[in-house]
Short mmCIF file of C-alpha atoms in Angstrom, two decimals:
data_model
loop_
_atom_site.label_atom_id
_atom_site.label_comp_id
_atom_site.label_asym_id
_atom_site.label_seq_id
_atom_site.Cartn_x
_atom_site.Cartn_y
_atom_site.Cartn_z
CA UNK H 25 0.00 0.00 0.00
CA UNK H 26 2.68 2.02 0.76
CA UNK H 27 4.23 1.95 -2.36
CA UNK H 28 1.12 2.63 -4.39
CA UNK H 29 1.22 5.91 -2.31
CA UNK H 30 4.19 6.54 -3.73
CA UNK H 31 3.21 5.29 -7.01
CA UNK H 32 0.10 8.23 -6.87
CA UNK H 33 2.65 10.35 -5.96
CA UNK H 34 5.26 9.56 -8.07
CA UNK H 35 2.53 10.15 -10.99
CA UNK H 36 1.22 13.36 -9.34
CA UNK H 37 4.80 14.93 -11.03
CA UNK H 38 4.79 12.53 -14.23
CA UNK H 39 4.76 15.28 -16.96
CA UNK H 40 4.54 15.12 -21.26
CA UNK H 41 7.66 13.92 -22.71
CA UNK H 42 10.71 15.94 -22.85
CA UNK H 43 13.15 14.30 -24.82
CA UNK H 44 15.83 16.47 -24.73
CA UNK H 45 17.83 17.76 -21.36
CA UNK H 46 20.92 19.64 -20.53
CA UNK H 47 22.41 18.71 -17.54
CA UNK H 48 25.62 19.85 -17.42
CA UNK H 49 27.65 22.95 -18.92
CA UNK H 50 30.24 20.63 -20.11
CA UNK H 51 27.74 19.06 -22.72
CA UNK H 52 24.33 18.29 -23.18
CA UNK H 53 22.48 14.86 -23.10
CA UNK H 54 20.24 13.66 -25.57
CA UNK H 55 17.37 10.61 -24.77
CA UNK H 56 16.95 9.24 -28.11
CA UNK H 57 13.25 8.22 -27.35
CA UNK H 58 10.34 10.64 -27.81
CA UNK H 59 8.06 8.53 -26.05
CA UNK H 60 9.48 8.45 -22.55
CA UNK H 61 7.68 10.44 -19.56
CA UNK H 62 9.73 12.45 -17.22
CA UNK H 63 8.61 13.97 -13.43
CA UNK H 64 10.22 17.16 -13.86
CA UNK H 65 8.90 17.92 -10.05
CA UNK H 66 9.85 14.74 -8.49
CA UNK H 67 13.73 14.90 -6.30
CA UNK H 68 15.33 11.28 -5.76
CA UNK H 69 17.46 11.57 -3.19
CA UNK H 70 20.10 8.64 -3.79
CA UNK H 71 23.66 8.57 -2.77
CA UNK H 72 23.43 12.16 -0.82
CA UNK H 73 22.51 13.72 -4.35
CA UNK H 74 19.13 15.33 -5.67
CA UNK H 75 17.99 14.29 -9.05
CA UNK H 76 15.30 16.60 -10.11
CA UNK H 77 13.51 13.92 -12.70
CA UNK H 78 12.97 10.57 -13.61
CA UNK H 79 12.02 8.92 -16.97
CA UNK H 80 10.28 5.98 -17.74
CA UNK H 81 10.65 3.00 -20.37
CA UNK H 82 8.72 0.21 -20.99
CA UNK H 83 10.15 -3.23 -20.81
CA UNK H 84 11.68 -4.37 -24.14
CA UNK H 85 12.17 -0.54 -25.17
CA UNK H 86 15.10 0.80 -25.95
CA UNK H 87 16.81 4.07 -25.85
CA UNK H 88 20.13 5.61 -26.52
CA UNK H 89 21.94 8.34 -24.25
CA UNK H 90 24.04 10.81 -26.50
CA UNK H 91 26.33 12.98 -25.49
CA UNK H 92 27.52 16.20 -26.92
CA UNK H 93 30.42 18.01 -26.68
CA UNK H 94 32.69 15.50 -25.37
CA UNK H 95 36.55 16.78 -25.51
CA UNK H 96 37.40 13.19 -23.69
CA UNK H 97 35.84 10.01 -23.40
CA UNK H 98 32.82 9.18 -21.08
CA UNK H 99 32.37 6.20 -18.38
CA UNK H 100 29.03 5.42 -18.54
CA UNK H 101 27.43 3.58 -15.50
CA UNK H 102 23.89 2.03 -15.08
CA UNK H 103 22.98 1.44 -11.49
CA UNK H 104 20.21 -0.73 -9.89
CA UNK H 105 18.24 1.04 -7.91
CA UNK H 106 15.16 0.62 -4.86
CA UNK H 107 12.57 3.80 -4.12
CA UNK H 108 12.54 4.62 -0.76
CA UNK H 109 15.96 2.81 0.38
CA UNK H 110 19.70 3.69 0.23
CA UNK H 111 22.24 1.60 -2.01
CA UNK H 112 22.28 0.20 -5.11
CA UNK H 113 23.92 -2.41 -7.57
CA UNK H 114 26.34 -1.63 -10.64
CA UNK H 115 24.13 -2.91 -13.19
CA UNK H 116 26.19 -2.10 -16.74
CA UNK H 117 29.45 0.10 -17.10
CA UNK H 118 30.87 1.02 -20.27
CA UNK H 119 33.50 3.67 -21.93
CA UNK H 120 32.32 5.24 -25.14
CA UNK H 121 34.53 7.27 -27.17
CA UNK H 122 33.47 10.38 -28.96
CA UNK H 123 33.25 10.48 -32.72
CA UNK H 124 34.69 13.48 -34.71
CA UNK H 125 31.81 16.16 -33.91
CA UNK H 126 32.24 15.74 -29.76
CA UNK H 127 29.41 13.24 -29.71
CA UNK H 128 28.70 10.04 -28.19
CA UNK H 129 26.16 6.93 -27.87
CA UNK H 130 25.53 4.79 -24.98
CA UNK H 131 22.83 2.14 -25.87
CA UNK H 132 22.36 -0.07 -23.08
CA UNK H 133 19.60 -1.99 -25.02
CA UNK H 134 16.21 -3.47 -23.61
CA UNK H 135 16.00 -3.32 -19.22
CA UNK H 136 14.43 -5.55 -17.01
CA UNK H 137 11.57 -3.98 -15.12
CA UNK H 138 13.38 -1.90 -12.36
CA UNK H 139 15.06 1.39 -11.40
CA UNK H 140 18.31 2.63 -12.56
CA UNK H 141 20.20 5.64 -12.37
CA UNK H 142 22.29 6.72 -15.16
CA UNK H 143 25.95 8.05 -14.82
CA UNK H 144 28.06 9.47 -17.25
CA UNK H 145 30.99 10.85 -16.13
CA UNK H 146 34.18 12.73 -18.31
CA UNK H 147 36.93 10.50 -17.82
CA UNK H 148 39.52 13.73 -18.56
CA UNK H 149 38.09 15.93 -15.97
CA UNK H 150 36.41 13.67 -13.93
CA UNK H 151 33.51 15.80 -14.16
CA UNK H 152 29.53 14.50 -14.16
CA UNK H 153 28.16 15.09 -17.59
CA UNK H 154 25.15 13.27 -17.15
CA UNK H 155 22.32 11.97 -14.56
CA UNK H 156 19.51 10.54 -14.86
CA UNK H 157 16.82 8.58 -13.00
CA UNK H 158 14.89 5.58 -15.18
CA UNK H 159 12.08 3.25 -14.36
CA UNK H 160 11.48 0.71 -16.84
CA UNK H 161 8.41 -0.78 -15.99
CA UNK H 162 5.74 -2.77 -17.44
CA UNK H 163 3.30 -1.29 -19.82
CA UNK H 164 0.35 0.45 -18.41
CA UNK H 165 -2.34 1.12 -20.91
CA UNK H 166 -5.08 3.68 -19.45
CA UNK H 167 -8.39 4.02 -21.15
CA UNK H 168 -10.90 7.13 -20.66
CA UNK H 169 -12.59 9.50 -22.91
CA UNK H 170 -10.70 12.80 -23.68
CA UNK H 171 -13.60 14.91 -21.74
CA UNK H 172 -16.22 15.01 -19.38
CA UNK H 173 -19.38 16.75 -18.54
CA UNK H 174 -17.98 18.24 -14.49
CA UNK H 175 -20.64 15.86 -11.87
CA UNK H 176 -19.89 12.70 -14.05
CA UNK H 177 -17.60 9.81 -13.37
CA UNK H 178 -14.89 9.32 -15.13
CA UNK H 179 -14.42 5.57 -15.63
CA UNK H 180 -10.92 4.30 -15.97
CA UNK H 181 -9.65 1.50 -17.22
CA UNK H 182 -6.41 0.51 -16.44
CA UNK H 183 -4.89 -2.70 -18.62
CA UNK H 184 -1.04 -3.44 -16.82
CA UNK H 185 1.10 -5.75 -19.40
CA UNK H 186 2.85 -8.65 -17.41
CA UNK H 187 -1.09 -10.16 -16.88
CA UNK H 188 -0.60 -9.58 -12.10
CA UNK H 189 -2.59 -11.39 -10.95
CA UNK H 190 -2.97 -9.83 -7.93
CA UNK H 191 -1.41 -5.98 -7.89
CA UNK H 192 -2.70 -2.62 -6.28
CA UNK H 193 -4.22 -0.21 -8.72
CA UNK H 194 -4.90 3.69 -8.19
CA UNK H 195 -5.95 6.87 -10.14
CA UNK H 196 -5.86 10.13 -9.45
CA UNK H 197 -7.54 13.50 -11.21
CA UNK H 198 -6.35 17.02 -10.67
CA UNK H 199 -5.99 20.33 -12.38
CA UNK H 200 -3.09 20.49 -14.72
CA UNK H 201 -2.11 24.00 -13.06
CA UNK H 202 -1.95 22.25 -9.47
CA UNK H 203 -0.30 19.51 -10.72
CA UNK H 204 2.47 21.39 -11.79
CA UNK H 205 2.34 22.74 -8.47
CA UNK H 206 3.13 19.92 -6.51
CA UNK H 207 6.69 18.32 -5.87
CA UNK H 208 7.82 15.34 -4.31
CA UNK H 209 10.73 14.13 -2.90
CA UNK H 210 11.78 10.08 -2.21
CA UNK H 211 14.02 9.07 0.40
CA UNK H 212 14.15 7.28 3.47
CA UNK H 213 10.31 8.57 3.73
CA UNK H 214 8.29 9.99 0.84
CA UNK H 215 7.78 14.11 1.33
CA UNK H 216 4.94 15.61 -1.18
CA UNK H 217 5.30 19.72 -0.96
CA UNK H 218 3.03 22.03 -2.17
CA UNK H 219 3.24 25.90 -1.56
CA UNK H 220 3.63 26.10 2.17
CA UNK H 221 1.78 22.33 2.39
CA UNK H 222 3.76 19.23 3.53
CA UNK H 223 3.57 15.55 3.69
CA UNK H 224 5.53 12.89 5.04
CA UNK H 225 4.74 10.15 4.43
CA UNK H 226 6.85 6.66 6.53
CA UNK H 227 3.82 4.50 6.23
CA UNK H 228 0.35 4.11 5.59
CA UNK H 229 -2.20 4.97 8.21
CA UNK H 230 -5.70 6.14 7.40
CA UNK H 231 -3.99 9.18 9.28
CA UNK H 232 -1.35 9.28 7.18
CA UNK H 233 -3.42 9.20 3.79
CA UNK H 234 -5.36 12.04 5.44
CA UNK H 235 -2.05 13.76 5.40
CA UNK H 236 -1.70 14.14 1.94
CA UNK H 237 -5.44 14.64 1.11
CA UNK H 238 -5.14 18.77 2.16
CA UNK H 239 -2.29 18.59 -0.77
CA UNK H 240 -5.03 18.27 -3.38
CA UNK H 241 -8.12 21.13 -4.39
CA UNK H 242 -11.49 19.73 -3.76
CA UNK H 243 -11.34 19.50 -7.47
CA UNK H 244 -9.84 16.59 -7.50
CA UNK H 245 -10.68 13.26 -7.30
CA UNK H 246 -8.68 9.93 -5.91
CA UNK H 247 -9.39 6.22 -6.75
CA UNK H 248 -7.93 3.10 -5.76
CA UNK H 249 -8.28 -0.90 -5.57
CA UNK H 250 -6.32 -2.98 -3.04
CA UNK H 251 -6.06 -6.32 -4.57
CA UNK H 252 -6.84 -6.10 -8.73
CA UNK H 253 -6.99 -7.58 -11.64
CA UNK H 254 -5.93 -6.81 -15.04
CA UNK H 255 -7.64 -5.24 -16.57
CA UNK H 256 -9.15 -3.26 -13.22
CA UNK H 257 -11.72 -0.94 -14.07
CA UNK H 258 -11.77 2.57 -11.61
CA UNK H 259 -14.02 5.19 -11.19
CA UNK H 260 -13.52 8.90 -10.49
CA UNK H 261 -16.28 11.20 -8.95
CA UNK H 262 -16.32 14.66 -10.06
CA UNK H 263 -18.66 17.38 -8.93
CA UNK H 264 -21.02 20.01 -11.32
CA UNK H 265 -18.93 22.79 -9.34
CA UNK H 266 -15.35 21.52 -10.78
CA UNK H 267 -13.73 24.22 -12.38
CA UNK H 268 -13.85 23.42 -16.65
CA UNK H 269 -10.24 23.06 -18.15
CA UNK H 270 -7.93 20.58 -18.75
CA UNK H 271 -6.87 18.19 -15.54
CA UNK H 272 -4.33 15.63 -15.43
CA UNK H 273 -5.38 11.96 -14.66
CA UNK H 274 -2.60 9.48 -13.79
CA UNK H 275 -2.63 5.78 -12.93
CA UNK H 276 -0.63 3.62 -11.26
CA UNK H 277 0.20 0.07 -10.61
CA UNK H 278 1.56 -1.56 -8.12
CA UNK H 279 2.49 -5.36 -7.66
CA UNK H 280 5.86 -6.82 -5.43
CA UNK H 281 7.79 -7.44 -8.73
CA UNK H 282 7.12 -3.57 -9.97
CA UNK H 283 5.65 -0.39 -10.49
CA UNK H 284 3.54 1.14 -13.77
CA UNK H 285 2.77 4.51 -14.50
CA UNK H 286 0.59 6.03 -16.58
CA UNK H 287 -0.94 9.71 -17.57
CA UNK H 288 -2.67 11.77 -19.88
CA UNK H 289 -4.82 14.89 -20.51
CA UNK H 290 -8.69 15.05 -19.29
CA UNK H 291 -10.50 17.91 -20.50
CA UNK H 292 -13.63 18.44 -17.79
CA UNK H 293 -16.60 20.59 -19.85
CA UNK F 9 -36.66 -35.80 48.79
CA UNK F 10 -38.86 -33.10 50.35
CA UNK F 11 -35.65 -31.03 51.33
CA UNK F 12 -34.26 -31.36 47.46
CA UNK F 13 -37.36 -30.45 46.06
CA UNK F 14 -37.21 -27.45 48.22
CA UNK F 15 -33.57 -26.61 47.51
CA UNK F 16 -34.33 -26.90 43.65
CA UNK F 17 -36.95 -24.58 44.07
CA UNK F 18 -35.27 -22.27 45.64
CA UNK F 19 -32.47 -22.61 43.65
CA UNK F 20 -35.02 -22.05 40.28
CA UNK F 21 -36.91 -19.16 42.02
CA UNK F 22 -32.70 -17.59 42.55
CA UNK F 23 -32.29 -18.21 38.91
CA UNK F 24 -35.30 -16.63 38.00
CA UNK F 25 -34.71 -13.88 39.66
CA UNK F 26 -31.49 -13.43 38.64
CA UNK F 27 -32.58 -14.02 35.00
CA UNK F 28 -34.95 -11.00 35.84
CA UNK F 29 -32.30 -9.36 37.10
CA UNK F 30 -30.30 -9.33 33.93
CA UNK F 31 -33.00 -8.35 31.67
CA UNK F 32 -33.63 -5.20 33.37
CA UNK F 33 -30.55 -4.29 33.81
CA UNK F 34 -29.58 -4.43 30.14
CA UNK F 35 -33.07 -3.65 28.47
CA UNK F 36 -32.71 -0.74 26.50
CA UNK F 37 -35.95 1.32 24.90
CA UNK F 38 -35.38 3.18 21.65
CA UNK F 39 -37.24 6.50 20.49
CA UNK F 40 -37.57 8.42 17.04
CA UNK F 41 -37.25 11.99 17.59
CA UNK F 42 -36.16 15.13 15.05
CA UNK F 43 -34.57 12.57 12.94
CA UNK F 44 -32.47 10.27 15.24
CA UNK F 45 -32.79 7.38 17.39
CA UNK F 46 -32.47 7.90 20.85
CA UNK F 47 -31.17 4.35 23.10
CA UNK F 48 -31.94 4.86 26.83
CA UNK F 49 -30.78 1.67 28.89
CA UNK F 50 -29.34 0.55 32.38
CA UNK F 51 -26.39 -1.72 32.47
CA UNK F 52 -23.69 -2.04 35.01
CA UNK F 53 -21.82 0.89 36.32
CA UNK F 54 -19.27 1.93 33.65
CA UNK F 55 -20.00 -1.13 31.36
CA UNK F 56 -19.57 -0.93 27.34
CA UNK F 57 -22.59 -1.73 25.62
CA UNK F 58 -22.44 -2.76 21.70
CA UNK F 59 -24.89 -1.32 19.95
CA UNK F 60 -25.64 -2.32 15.62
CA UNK F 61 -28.26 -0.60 13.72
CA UNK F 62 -29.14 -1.89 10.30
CA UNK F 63 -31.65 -1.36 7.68
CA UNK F 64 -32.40 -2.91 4.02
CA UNK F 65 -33.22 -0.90 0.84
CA UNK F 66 -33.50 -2.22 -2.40
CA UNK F 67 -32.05 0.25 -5.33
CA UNK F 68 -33.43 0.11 -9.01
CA UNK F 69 -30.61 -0.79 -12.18
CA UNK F 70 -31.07 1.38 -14.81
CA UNK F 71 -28.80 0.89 -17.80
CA UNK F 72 -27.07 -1.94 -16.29
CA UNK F 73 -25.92 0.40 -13.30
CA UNK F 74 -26.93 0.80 -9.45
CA UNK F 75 -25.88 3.97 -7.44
CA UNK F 76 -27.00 5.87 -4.45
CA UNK F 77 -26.06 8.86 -2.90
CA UNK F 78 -26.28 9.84 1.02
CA UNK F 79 -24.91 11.38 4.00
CA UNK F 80 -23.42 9.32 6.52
CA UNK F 81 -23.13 10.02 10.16
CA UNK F 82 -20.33 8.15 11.37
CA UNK F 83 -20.99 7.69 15.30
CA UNK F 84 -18.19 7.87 18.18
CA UNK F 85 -15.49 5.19 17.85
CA UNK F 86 -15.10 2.15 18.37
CA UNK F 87 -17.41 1.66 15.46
CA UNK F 88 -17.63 -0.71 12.47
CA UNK F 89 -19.24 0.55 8.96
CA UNK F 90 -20.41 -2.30 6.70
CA UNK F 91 -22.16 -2.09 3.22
CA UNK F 92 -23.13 -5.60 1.56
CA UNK F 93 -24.38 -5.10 -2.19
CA UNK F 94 -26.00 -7.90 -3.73
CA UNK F 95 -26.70 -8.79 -7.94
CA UNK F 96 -23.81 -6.67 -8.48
CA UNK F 97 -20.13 -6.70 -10.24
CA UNK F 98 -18.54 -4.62 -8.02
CA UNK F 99 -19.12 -2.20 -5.87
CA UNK F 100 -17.62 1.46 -5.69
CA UNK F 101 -17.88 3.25 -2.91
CA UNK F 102 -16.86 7.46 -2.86
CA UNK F 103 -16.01 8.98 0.27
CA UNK F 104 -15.69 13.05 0.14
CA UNK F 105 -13.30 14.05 3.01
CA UNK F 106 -12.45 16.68 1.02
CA UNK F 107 -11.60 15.52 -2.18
CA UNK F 108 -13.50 12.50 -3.15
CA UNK F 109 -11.74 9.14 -2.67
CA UNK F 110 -13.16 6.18 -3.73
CA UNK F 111 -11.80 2.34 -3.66
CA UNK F 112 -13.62 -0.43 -5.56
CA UNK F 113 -14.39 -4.09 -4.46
CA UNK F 114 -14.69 -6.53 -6.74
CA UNK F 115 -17.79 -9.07 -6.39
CA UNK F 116 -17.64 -12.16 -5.81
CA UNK F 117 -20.89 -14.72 -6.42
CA UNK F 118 -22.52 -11.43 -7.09
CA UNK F 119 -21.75 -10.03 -3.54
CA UNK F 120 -19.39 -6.82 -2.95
CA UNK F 121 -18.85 -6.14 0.76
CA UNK F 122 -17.21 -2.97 2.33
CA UNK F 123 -16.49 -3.30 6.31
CA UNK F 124 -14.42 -0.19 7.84
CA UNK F 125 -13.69 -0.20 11.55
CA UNK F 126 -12.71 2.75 13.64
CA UNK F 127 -13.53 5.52 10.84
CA UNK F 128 -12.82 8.61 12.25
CA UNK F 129 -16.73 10.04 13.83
CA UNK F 130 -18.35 12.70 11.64
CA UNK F 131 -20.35 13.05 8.76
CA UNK F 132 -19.42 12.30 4.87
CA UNK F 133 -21.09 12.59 1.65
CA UNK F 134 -20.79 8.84 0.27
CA UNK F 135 -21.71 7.33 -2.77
CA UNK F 136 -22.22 3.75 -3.69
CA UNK F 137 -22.33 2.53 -7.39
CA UNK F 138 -21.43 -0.16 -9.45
CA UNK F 139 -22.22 -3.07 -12.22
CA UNK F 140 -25.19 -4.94 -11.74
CA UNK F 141 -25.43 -8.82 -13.03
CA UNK F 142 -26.73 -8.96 -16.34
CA UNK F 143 -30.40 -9.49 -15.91
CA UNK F 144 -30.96 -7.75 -12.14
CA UNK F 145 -33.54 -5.08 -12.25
CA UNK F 146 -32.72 -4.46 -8.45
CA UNK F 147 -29.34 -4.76 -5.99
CA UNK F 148 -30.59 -5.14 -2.40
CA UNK F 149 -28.29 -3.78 0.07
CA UNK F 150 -27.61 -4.16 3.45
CA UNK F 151 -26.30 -1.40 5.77
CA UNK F 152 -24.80 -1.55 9.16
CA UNK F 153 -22.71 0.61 11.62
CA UNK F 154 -21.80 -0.66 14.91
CA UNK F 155 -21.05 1.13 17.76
CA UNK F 156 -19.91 1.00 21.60
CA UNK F 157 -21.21 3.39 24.35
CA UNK F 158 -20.49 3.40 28.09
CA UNK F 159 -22.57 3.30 30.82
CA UNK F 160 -22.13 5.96 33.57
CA UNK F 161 -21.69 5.24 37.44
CA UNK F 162 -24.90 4.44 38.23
CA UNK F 163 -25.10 2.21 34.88
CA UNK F 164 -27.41 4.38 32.47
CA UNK F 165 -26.33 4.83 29.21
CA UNK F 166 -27.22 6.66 26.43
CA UNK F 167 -26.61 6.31 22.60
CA UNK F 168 -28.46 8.86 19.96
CA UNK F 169 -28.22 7.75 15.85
CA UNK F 170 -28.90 10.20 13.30
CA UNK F 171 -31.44 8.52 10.97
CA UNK F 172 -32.21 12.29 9.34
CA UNK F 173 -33.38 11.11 5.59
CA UNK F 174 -32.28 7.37 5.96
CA UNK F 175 -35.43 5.54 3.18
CA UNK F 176 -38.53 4.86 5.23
CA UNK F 177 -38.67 1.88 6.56
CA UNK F 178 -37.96 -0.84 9.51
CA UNK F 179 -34.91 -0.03 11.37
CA UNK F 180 -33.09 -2.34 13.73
CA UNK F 181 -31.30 -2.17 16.72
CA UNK F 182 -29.59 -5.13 18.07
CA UNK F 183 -27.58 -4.72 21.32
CA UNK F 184 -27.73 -5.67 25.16
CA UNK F 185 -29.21 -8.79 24.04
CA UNK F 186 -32.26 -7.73 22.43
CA UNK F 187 -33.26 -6.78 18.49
CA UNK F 188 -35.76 -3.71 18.39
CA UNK F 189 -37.24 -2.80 15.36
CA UNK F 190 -38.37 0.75 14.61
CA UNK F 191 -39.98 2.91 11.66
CA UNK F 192 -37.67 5.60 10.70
CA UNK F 193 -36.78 7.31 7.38
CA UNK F 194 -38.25 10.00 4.63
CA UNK F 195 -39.26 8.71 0.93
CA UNK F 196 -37.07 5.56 -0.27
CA UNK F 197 -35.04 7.00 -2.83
CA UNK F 198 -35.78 7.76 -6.46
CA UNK F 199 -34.26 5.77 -9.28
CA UNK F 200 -31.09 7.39 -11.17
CA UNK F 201 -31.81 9.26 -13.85
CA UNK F 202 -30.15 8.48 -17.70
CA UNK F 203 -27.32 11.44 -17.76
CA UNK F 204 -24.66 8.88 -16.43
CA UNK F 205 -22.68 9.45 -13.53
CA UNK F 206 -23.92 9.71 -9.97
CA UNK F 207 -26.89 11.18 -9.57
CA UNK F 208 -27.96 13.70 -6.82
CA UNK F 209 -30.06 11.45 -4.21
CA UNK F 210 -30.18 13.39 -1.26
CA UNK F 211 -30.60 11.36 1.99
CA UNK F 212 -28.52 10.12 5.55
CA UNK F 213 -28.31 6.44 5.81
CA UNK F 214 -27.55 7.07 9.79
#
């Protein structure tokens, strides 16, 4: 339960695709895959270091780091990572040359379901030139209409590849001006911020899920099943009142082997 | 023979009155006032007395879909909060505390239950929807809340249930031994209209 909390959470920041990032003024870092998400407002602490986003993959994608600018070679280095607890495993580590133009490819190829961060490091200077978060998960396919009359429920339906047979399943539906609002930060405990608002979050409680509930407008709407099937079918209640606009609606899955995200744009007329 | 006869019946006439005893001290009389329920009883001093109302209502599918909308007056904890649905899929049930939250329960042989202990006293808009089986025209339901109040010093206690718009109909109270059943309630609610979605039926199960 706990970790579809952080699931919702980790979806509240889950934001359209941005393919393209610079990270460092040494270079600048290419993802060669126009369909990953990022959470531009979610921090992972890991290894006494911030990282401001996280991408996602699905399993058997693949996608190519390239780096720019390179005046040396790069050591590139792929570590297995846990949400919510220190350490983690040296899953791939490779040296990549640069070609003529500065550039450089690291292609690490299709991931097993997991997290990972992403190192790339000048080998001259020593210097960080590149890091970044991943979750490759399994596919999540959510299905909705693109609008909604405001005092109807919006029915989900939320179809995780990898046929669980028994996995948690949540949804959540907010204004896409307070979702941008809203950051989150995973550590030892799981801290949701918002304006002056806070949440942390080392369990779940009824309590504690009140704790996070001030976080959201009333214009917004949370739904959740504890032991699902795929597909799982979820329902949202809105209200007549709810202001009209676009809101975000992001789903999440949750079983012991991994985690599935999901989001897209729900216009509310 | 004479002298166990006469023990037995004393000892019958001691149980008797002991039996009597008992039932007075834990009868309990239940009123209907301004839209609640009212439990006066005697117990022992500063016993807990468990106290379960419940009431049946039958709701109308209407495009394969049952729903029902209320307020709920959650009474002082300890308390239990049970909803059976029968004919049904699943069962959704939407909790506003603020934002509306609302977890689903899959059927199973056409039964969805949803059984909350200790939820925190107060009073919630809920809603209750879901799939009916293919073929239902109605998905009888079954609500319950259980609660615990203590008797004072001298062993009166005193319990009060907001029935305010729960549907008309028999009401019962099971607790110090005894089942009462009352006549509470307004109008038994009106079916759903075709818009889809929840529709607005005003009412307090409790």
């Amino acid at each position: 339960m706990r970790r579809l909390l952080i699931c919702l959470a980790l979806v509240v920041t889950v934001a359209l695709a941005q393919p393209e990032a610079s990270l460092q003024e040494s270079g600048a870092v290419h993802l060669d895959d126009a369909a990953a998400l990022t959470l531009p407002n979610t921090a992972i602490e890991f290894m006494n270091s911030g990282y401001g986003f996280k991408t996602l993959y699905k399993i058997g994608d693949s996608f190519a780091l390239k780096l720019l600018n390179l005046t040396a070679s790069a050591d590139v280095s792929l570590y297995s990572i846990h949400l919510g607890h220190p350490g983690a495993e040296l899953f791939r580590n490779e040296l990549i040359n640069p070609d003529e133009s500065g550039s450089a490819s690291f292609r690490p190829g299709p991931l097993p379901r997991g997290e990972y961060i992403l190192l790339a490091k000048d080998t001259k200077q020593s210097s960080v030139l590149a890091q970044l978060p991943l979750l490759v998960q399994d596919e999540l396919t959510m299905n909705s209409p693109e609008n909604l009359t405001a005092g109807q429920i919006l029915n989900v339906g939320l179809v995780r590849a990898g046929n669980p047979t028994n996995h948690a399943v949540g949804c959540l539906l907010l204004p896409e001006r307070d979702y941008n609002k809203i950051n989150v930060t995973i550590a030892e405990s799981l801290i949701i911020n918002k304006g002056n608002l806070s949440a942390d979050i080392g369990g779940i409680t009824s309590e504690q899920v009140m704790q996070i509930l001030p976080l959201f407008p009333e214009n917004c709407a949370i739904a959740m099943e504890s032991e699902a099937t795929s597909p799982s079918n979820l329902s949202l209640i809105t209200e007549k009142g709810w202001e009209r606009g676009d809101y975000m609606l992001l789903g999440a899955s949750y079983s012991p082997q991994s985690i599935s995200l999901a989001q897209k744009v729900v216009e509310i007329q | 023979m004479t002298s166990i006869n006469r023990t037995l019946s004393m000892l019958l006439l001691a149980l008797l009155a002991l039996a009597l005893a008992c039932t007075w001290a834990t009868a309990f009389e239940a009123s209907v006032k301004d839209g609640s329920v009212t439990i006066i009883g005697k117990a022992s001093p500063d016993e807990s007395m468990r106290f379960a109302a419940s009431f049946h209502m039958q709701l109308p599918v209407e495009a394969g879909q049952y729903q029902y909308e209320t307020r709920i007056s959650v009474p002082q904890k300890p308390n239990r909060f049970t909803v059976k649905v029968q004919n049904v899929q699943d069962l959704n049930a939407g909790v506003k505390m603020g934002i509306w939250l609302t977890k689903r329960f899959e059927a199973s042989r056409g039964v969805a239950t949803l059984s909350k202990a200790d939820v925190p006293p107060g009073s919630y808009n809920l809603k209750i929807f879901g799939l009916a089986l293919a073929g239902r025209s109605t998905v009888p339901v079954d609500v319950r809340v259980e609660t615990e109040v203590k008797a004072d010093s001298n062993g009166d206690y005193k319990l009060t249930i907001d029935t305010t718009g729960i549907p008309r109909g028999e009401y019962n109270i099971q607790g110090a031994g005894q089942t009462k059943t009352i006549n509470v309630g307004q109008e038994a609610p009106s079916p759903a209209s075709s818009q889809g979605g929840i529709i607005d039926w005003l009412g307090s199960l409790f």
